[in-house]
């Protein structure tokens, strides 16, 4: 079946540090890949997505590239801010409607 | 902009007391679903609905019921809540068709934090 594995967390960084959150997946067919972000006390918001191999999704300085050969969709940001502190979820979508989520990675950024 | 509302946002209840969490959308999406979020497990789908009067089980349906009598509403029903249903619940709409337009994005409500004592 489909599955998503995210790097072990939590992740703690200083402001302006480089961020990588690893995500790998197992899926049949050709899934779309997503990163969602959950700020404290809020629901999930779509951060970025990629629908086919080699696509790069980007938003708010975050980027992730759909790598079919390594079945990965790692999230990166060159310089994090305190306001980026949140929980980040990698997800894949194949069949109509359903998303399969990773376990989430808690990011804390200190000034 | 897609809007998904859930009520209540917070609920503390006791074992066995029936409760309903409502979900409403303003986007005319055909597809709606319920997830629960638990630490270390991410989000898991409870039930989904592909259209009015069409519902089906997700990955963790035990102890839950849903109904879809009209397109905009998709309530989650716990007939006899138990402590292992203490969790954070999210309603979501999409992807799929919304008013004849296709989208691959899923939009989430703000969440309902449920505690069952």
Coordinates of C-alpha atoms in Angstrom, one line a residue:
Chain A
X1 CA 0.0 0.0 0.0
X2 CA 0.9 3.7 0.0
X3 CA 3.0 5.1 2.7
X4 CA 5.0 8.3 3.6
X5 CA 8.0 8.4 5.9
X6 CA 9.3 11.7 7.3
X7 CA 12.5 12.3 9.1
X8 CA 12.5 11.9 12.8
X9 CA 11.8 15.0 14.7
X10 CA 11.6 17.5 16.3
X11 CA 13.9 19.8 14.5
X12 CA 15.3 22.9 16.3
X13 CA 17.2 25.6 14.4
X14 CA 18.4 29.1 14.9
X15 CA 17.0 31.9 12.7
X16 CA 18.6 32.1 9.3
X17 CA 19.7 28.5 9.3
X18 CA 19.2 26.1 6.4
X19 CA 16.3 23.7 6.7
X20 CA 15.9 20.2 5.2
X21 CA 13.0 17.9 6.2
X22 CA 13.3 14.5 4.5
X23 CA 10.3 12.7 3.0
X24 CA 10.3 9.5 1.2
X25 CA 7.3 7.6 -0.1
X26 CA 6.0 4.3 -1.4
X27 CA 3.2 4.3 -3.9
X28 CA 1.7 2.5 -6.8
X29 CA 1.0 4.6 -9.9
X30 CA 2.0 8.2 -10.2
X31 CA 1.1 10.1 -7.1
X32 CA 0.9 13.8 -6.5
X33 CA 3.1 15.0 -3.6
X34 CA 2.3 17.7 -1.1
X35 CA 3.7 19.5 1.9
X36 CA 1.2 20.9 4.4
X37 CA 2.0 23.1 7.3
X38 CA 0.2 23.4 10.6
X39 CA 0.8 26.5 12.7
X40 CA 0.0 26.3 16.5
X41 CA -3.7 26.0 17.1
X42 CA -4.6 26.0 13.4
X43 CA -5.6 23.5 10.8
X44 CA -3.5 22.3 7.9
X45 CA -2.6 24.6 5.1
X46 CA -1.2 23.5 1.8
X47 CA 2.4 24.8 1.5
X48 CA 3.4 23.4 -1.9
X49 CA 2.8 20.6 -4.2
X50 CA 4.2 18.7 -7.3
X51 CA 2.2 16.6 -9.6
X52 CA 4.8 14.7 -11.7
X53 CA 8.4 13.6 -11.6
X54 CA 11.0 16.4 -11.6
X55 CA 8.4 19.1 -10.8
X56 CA 9.5 21.6 -8.2
X57 CA 7.0 23.1 -5.9
X58 CA 7.8 26.3 -4.1
X59 CA 6.1 28.8 -1.8
X60 CA 7.1 31.3 0.9
X61 CA 10.8 30.4 0.3
X62 CA 10.2 26.7 0.7
X63 CA 11.0 24.3 -2.1
X64 CA 10.6 20.6 -2.8
X65 CA 11.5 18.6 -5.9
X66 CA 9.6 15.4 -6.9
X67 CA 12.3 12.8 -7.3
X68 CA 10.9 9.6 -8.8
X69 CA 14.3 7.8 -8.9
X70 CA 14.7 8.2 -5.1
X71 CA 11.0 8.3 -4.3
X72 CA 11.6 11.5 -2.3
X73 CA 10.1 14.9 -1.8
X74 CA 12.4 16.7 0.6
X75 CA 11.4 20.1 1.9
X76 CA 14.1 22.8 2.0
X77 CA 14.4 26.5 2.9
X78 CA 17.6 28.5 2.7
X79 CA 17.0 30.8 5.7
X80 CA 14.3 30.0 8.3
X81 CA 12.5 32.5 10.4
X82 CA 10.9 32.3 13.9
X83 CA 7.5 32.5 12.1
X84 CA 8.3 29.2 10.3
X85 CA 7.9 27.3 13.6
X86 CA 5.1 24.8 12.9
X87 CA 4.4 21.1 12.2
X88 CA 5.2 20.0 8.6
X89 CA 3.5 17.1 6.9
X90 CA 4.5 15.4 3.8
X91 CA 1.6 13.7 1.9
X92 CA 0.8 11.8 -1.3
X93 CA -2.4 11.6 -3.2
X94 CA -3.2 8.8 -5.7
X95 CA -6.8 7.6 -5.7
X96 CA -9.6 10.1 -5.8
X97 CA -9.5 12.3 -2.8
X98 CA -7.5 10.4 -0.2
X99 CA -4.2 11.7 1.0
X100 CA -1.7 9.5 2.8
X101 CA 0.3 11.5 5.4
X102 CA 3.6 11.2 7.0
X103 CA 3.8 11.4 10.8
X104 CA 4.7 15.1 10.8
X105 CA 7.9 17.0 11.8
X106 CA 7.9 19.6 14.5
X107 CA 10.1 22.6 13.6
X108 CA 11.1 25.1 16.2
X109 CA 13.1 28.2 15.2
X110 CA 14.9 30.2 17.9
X111 CA 15.9 33.9 17.5
Chain B
X1 CA -11.4 31.2 -1.1
X2 CA -12.2 27.7 0.1
X3 CA -13.7 27.7 3.6
X4 CA -14.4 24.8 5.8
X5 CA -16.0 25.3 9.2
X6 CA -16.2 22.9 12.1
X7 CA -18.1 23.0 15.3
X8 CA -17.4 22.8 18.1
X9 CA -13.7 23.6 18.1
X10 CA -13.2 22.1 21.6
X11 CA -15.2 19.5 23.4
X12 CA -14.8 17.5 26.6
X13 CA -17.3 14.7 27.1
X14 CA -17.7 11.5 29.0
X15 CA -17.6 7.9 27.8
X16 CA -20.8 6.8 26.1
X17 CA -22.4 10.2 25.6
X18 CA -23.3 10.6 21.9
X19 CA -21.9 13.6 20.1
X20 CA -21.8 15.1 16.7
X21 CA -19.1 17.3 15.1
X22 CA -20.4 19.4 12.3
X23 CA -18.5 20.3 9.1
X24 CA -19.7 22.7 6.5
X25 CA -18.2 24.0 3.2
X26 CA -18.8 26.9 0.9
X27 CA -17.1 25.5 -2.2
X28 CA -19.6 23.0 -3.6
X29 CA -17.0 20.3 -3.4
X30 CA -18.2 16.8 -4.1
X31 CA -15.5 15.1 -2.0
X32 CA -15.4 15.5 1.8
X33 CA -13.5 13.6 4.4
X34 CA -12.7 13.3 8.1
X35 CA -9.3 12.7 9.6
X36 CA -8.0 12.3 13.0
X37 CA -4.6 13.5 14.1
X38 CA -2.6 11.7 16.8
X39 CA 1.0 12.3 17.9
X40 CA 3.5 10.3 15.9
X41 CA 0.8 9.0 13.6
X42 CA 0.1 11.9 11.4
X43 CA -3.4 12.2 10.0
X44 CA -5.5 9.1 9.3
X45 CA -8.7 9.1 7.3
X46 CA -11.8 8.1 9.1
X47 CA -14.6 8.3 6.5
X48 CA -15.1 10.0 3.2
X49 CA -17.9 11.0 0.9
X50 CA -17.7 11.3 -2.9
X51 CA -21.1 13.0 -3.2
X52 CA -24.5 13.3 -1.5
X53 CA -25.6 10.0 -0.1
X54 CA -22.3 8.4 -1.0
X55 CA -20.0 7.6 1.9
X56 CA -17.3 5.0 2.6
X57 CA -14.9 3.9 5.2
X58 CA -11.4 5.3 5.4
X59 CA -8.5 3.7 7.3
X60 CA -9.8 4.0 10.9
X61 CA -13.7 4.0 10.7
X62 CA -14.4 2.0 13.9
X63 CA -16.6 3.8 16.4
X64 CA -17.6 6.6 13.9
X65 CA -20.5 7.3 11.6
X66 CA -21.1 9.9 9.0
X67 CA -23.9 11.2 6.8
X68 CA -24.1 13.3 3.7
X69 CA -27.7 14.4 3.1
X70 CA -26.7 17.6 1.4
X71 CA -23.5 18.6 -0.4
X72 CA -22.3 21.3 2.0
X73 CA -22.5 19.4 5.2
X74 CA -20.7 16.3 6.4
X75 CA -21.2 15.6 10.1
X76 CA -19.1 13.1 12.1
X77 CA -21.1 11.1 14.7
X78 CA -19.7 9.3 17.7
X79 CA -22.6 7.1 19.0
X80 CA -20.7 6.0 22.1
X81 CA -17.4 7.8 22.5
X82 CA -14.5 6.1 24.3
X83 CA -11.3 7.5 25.7
X84 CA -9.3 6.1 22.7
X85 CA -11.2 8.6 20.5
X86 CA -9.6 11.5 22.3
X87 CA -7.9 13.2 19.4
X88 CA -7.8 16.2 17.1
X89 CA -10.3 15.9 14.2
X90 CA -10.1 17.6 10.8
X91 CA -12.7 17.9 8.1
X92 CA -11.4 18.3 4.6
X93 CA -12.8 19.1 1.2
X94 CA -11.4 18.1 -2.2
X95 CA -9.7 17.2 -4.3
X96 CA -11.9 16.5 -7.2
X97 CA -14.8 18.5 -8.7
X98 CA -16.1 21.7 -7.2
X99 CA -18.9 23.3 -9.2
X100 CA -17.6 21.5 -12.4
X101 CA -14.0 22.6 -11.9
X102 CA -11.3 20.0 -11.0
X103 CA -8.8 20.7 -8.3
X104 CA -6.1 18.4 -6.8
X105 CA -5.8 20.4 -3.6
X106 CA -7.4 19.3 -0.3
X107 CA -8.5 22.1 2.1
X108 CA -8.8 21.5 5.8
X109 CA -11.0 22.9 8.5
X110 CA -9.6 24.4 11.7
X111 CA -9.9 21.2 13.7
X112 CA -11.9 20.0 16.7
X113 CA -10.1 18.9 19.8
X114 CA -12.1 16.2 21.5
X115 CA -11.4 14.8 24.9
X116 CA -13.3 11.7 26.1
X117 CA -13.1 11.1 29.8

